[in-house]
PDB file of C-alpha atoms in Angstrom:
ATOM      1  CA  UNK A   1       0.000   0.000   0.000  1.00  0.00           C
ATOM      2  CA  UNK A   2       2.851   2.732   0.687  1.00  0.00           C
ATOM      3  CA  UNK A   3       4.478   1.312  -2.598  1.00  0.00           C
ATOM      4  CA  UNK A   4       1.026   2.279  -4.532  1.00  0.00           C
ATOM      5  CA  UNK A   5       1.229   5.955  -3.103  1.00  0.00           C
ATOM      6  CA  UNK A   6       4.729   6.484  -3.575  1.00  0.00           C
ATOM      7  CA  UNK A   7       3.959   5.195  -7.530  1.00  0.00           C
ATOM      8  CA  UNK A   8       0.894   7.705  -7.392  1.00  0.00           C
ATOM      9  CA  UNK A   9       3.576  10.781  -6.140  1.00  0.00           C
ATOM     10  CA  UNK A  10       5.981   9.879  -8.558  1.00  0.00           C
ATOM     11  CA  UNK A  11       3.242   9.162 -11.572  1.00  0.00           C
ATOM     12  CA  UNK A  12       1.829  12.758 -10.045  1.00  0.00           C
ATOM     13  CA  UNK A  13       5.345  14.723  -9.856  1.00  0.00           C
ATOM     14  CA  UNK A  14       6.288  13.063 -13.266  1.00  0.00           C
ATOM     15  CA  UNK A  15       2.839  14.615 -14.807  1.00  0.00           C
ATOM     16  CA  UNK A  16       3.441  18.354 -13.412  1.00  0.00           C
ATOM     17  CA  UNK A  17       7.260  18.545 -14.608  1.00  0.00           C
ATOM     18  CA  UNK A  18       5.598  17.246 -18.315  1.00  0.00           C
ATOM     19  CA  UNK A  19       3.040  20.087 -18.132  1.00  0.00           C
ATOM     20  CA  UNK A  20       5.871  22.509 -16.665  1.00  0.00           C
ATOM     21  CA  UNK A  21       8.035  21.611 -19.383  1.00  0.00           C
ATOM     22  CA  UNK A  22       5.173  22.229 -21.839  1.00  0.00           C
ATOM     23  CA  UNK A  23       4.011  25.622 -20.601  1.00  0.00           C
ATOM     24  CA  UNK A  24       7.640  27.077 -20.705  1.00  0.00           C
ATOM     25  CA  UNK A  25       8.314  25.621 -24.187  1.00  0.00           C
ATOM     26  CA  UNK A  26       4.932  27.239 -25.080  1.00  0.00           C
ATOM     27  CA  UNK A  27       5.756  30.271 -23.753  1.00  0.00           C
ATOM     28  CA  UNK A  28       9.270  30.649 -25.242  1.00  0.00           C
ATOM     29  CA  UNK A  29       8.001  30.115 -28.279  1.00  0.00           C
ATOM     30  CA  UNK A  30       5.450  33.052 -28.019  1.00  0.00           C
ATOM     31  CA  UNK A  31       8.399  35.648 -26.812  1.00  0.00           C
ATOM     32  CA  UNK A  32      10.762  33.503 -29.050  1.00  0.00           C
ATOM     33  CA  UNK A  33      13.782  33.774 -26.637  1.00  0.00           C
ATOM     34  CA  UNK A  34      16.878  33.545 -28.342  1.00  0.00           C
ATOM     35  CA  UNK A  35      19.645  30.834 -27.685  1.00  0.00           C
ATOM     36  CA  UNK A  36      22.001  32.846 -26.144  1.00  0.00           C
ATOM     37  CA  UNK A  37      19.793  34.684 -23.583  1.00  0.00           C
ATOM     38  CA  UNK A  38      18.864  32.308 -20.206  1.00  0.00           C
ATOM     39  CA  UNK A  39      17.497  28.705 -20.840  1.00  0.00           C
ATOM     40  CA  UNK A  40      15.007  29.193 -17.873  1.00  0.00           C
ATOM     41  CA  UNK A  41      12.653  31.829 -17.854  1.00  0.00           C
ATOM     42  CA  UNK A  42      11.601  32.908 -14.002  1.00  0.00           C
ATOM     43  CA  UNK A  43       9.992  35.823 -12.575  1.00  0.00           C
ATOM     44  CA  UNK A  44      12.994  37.534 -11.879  1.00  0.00           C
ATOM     45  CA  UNK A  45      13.983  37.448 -16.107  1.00  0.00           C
ATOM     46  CA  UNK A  46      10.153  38.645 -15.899  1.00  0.00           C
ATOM     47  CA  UNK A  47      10.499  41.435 -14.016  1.00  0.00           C
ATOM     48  CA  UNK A  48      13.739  42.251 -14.472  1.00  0.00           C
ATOM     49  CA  UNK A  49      12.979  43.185 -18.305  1.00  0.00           C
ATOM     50  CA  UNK A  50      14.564  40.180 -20.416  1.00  0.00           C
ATOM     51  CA  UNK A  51      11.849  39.299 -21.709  1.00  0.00           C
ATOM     52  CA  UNK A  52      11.259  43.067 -23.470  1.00  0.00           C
ATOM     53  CA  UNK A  53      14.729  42.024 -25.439  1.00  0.00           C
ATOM     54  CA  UNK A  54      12.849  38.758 -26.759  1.00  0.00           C
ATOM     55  CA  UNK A  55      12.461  39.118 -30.959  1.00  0.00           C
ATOM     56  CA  UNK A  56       8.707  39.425 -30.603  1.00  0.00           C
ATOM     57  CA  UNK A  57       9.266  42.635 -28.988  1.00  0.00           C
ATOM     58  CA  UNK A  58      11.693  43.750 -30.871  1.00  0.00           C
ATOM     59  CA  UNK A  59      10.058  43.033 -34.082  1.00  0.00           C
ATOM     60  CA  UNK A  60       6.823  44.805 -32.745  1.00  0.00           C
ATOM     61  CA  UNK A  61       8.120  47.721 -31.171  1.00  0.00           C
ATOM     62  CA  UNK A  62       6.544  49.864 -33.748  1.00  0.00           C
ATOM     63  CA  UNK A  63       2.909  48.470 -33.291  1.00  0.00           C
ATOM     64  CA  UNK A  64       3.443  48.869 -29.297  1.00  0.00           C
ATOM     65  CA  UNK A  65       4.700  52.363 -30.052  1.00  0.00           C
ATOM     66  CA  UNK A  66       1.470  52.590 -32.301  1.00  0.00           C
ATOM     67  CA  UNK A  67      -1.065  51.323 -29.566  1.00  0.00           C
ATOM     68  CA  UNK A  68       0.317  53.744 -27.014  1.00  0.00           C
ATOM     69  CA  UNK A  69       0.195  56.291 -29.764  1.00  0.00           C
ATOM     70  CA  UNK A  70      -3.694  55.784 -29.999  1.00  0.00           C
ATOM     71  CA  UNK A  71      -4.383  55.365 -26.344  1.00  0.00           C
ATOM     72  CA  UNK A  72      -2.735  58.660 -25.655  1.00  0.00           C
ATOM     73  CA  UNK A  73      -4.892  60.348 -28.309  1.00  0.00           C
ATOM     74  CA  UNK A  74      -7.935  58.211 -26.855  1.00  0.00           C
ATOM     75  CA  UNK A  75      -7.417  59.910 -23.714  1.00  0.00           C
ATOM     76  CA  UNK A  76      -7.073  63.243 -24.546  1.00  0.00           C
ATOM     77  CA  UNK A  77      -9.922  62.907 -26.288  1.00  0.00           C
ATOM     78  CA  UNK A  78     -11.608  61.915 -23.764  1.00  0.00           C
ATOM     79  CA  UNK A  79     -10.794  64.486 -21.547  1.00  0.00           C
ATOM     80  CA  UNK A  80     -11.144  67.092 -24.252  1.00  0.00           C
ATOM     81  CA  UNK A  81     -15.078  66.273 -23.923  1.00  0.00           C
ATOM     82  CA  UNK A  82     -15.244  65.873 -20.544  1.00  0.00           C
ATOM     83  CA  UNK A  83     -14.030  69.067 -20.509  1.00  0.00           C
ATOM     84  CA  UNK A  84     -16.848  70.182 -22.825  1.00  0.00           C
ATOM     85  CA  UNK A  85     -19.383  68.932 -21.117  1.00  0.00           C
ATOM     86  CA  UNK A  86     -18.731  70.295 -17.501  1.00  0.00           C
ATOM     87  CA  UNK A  87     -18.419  73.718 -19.321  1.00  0.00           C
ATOM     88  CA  UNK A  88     -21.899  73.025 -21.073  1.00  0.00           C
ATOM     89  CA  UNK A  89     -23.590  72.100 -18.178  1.00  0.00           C
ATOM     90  CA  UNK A  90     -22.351  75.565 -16.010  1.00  0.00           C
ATOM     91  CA  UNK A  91     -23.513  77.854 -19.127  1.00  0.00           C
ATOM     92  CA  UNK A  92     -26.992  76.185 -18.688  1.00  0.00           C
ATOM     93  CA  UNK A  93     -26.814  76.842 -15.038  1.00  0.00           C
ATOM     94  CA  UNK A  94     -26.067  80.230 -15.654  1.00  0.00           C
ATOM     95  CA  UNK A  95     -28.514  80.681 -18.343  1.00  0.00           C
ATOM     96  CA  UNK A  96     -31.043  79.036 -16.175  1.00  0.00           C
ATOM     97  CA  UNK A  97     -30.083  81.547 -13.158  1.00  0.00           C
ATOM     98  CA  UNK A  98     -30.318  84.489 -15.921  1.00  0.00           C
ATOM     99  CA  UNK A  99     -33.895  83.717 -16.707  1.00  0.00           C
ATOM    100  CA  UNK A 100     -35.356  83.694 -13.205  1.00  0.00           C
ATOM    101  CA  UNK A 101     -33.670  86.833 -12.316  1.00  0.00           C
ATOM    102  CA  UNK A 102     -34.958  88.219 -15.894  1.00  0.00           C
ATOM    103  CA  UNK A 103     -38.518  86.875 -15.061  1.00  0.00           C
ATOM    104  CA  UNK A 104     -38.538  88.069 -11.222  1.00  0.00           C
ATOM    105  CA  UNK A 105     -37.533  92.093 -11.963  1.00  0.00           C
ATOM    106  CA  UNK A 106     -40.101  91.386 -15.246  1.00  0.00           C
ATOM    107  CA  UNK A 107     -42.695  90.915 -12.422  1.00  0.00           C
ATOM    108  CA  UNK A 108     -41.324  93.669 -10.165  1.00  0.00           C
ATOM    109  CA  UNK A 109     -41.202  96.145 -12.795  1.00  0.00           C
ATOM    110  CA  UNK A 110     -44.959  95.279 -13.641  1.00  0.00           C
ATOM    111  CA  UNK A 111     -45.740  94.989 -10.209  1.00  0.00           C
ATOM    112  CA  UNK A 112     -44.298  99.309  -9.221  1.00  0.00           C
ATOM    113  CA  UNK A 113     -46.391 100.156 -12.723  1.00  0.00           C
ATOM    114  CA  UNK A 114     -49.979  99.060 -12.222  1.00  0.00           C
ATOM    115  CA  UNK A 115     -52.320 102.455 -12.193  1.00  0.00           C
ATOM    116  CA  UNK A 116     -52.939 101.334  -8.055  1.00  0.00           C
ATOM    117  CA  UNK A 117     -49.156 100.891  -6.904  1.00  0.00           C
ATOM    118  CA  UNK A 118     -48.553 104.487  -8.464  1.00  0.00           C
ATOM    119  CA  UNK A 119     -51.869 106.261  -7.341  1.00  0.00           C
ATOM    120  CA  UNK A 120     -50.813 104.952  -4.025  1.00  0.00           C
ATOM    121  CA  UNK A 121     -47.209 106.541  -3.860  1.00  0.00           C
ATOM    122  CA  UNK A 122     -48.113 109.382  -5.493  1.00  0.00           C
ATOM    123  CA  UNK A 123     -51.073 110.302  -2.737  1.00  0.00           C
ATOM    124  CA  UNK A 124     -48.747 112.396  -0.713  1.00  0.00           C
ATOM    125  CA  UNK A 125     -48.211 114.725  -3.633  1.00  0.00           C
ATOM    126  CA  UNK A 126     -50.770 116.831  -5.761  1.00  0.00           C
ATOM    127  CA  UNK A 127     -50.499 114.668  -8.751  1.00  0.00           C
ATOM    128  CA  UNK A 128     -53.230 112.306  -8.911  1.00  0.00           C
ATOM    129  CA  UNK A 129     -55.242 110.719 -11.636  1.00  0.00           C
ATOM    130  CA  UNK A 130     -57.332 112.593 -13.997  1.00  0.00           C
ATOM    131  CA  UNK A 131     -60.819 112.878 -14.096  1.00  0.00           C
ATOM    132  CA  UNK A 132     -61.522 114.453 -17.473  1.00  0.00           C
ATOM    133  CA  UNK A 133     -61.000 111.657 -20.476  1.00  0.00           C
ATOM    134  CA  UNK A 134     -58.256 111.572 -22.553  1.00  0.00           C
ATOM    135  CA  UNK A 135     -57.993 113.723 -26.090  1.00  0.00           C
ATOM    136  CA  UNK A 136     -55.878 113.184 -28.809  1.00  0.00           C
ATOM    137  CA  UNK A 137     -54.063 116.228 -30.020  1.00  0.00           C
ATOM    138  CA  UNK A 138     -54.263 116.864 -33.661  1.00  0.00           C
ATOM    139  CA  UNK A 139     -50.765 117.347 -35.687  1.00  0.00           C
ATOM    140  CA  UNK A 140     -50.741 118.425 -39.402  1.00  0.00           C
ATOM    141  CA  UNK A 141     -49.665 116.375 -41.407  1.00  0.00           C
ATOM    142  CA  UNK A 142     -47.243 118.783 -42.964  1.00  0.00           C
ATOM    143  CA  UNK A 143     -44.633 120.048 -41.689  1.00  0.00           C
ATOM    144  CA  UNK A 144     -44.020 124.011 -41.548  1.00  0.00           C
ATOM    145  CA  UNK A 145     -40.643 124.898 -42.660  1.00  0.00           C
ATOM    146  CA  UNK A 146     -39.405 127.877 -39.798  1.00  0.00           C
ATOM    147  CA  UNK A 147     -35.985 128.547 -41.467  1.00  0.00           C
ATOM    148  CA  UNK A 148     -36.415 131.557 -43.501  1.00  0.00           C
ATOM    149  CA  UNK A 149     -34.103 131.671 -46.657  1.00  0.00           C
TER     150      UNK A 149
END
């Protein structure tokens, strides 16, 4: 019985290393690392950048350059309407505060018009409102010349 568990470790170890082995052949192949750089490919080559001097990266260094290109311009872009939009958005505000201010002296300036508001501040004084109808005054229709030659 310990014989058939050591087998199962060993058939078990033997597996991983085979799918090990396969994943870092795979991935080799996808950088393509070159002979002479490092046989084994850890985090540290990872991190440490040896992987950016693979020939896949080398060979596509202009389409990286050209992604970046386009995400910077996507960006700005982006921010260019953002920008846009926040300044929209305040001129309607302000527009918006414009017309109620517009529409509340409208109503005051009606309000300090009206025949009763003025009849009212003007009681103190001798004006007041007239009690004999209105009359139109007649104008020729010609107009006298008063410059003598």
């Amino acid at each position: 019985m310990a014989d058939n568990k050591e087998k199962e470790k060993e058939k078990e170890k033997a597996t991983r290393d085979k799918a090990e082995n396969r994943a870092e052949r795979a991935f080799r192949e996808i950088i393509d690392i070159d002979n002479e750089q490092r046989t084994r490919i850890t985090w540290r080559s990872v991190l440490g950048g040896d992987v950016l001097t693979s020939r896949f990266i080398r060979h596509s260094v202009f389409f990286i350059l050209y992604i970046v290109f386009l995400l910077v311009i996507y960006v700005s872009n982006r921010y260019a309407c953002q920008h846009e939009f926040i300044e929209q958005t305040h001129l309607l505000d302000t527009l918006q505060d414009r017309r109620w201010k517009l529409l509340t002296i409208t109503s005051e300036i009606k309000e300090k018009t009206r025949r009763s508001f003025v009849e009212k501040h003007l009681g103190d004084t001798a004006l007041g409102t007239s009690s004999q109808p209105l009359y139109q005054l007649e104008v020729d229709e010609q107009p006298q010349n008063t410059s003598e030659p």
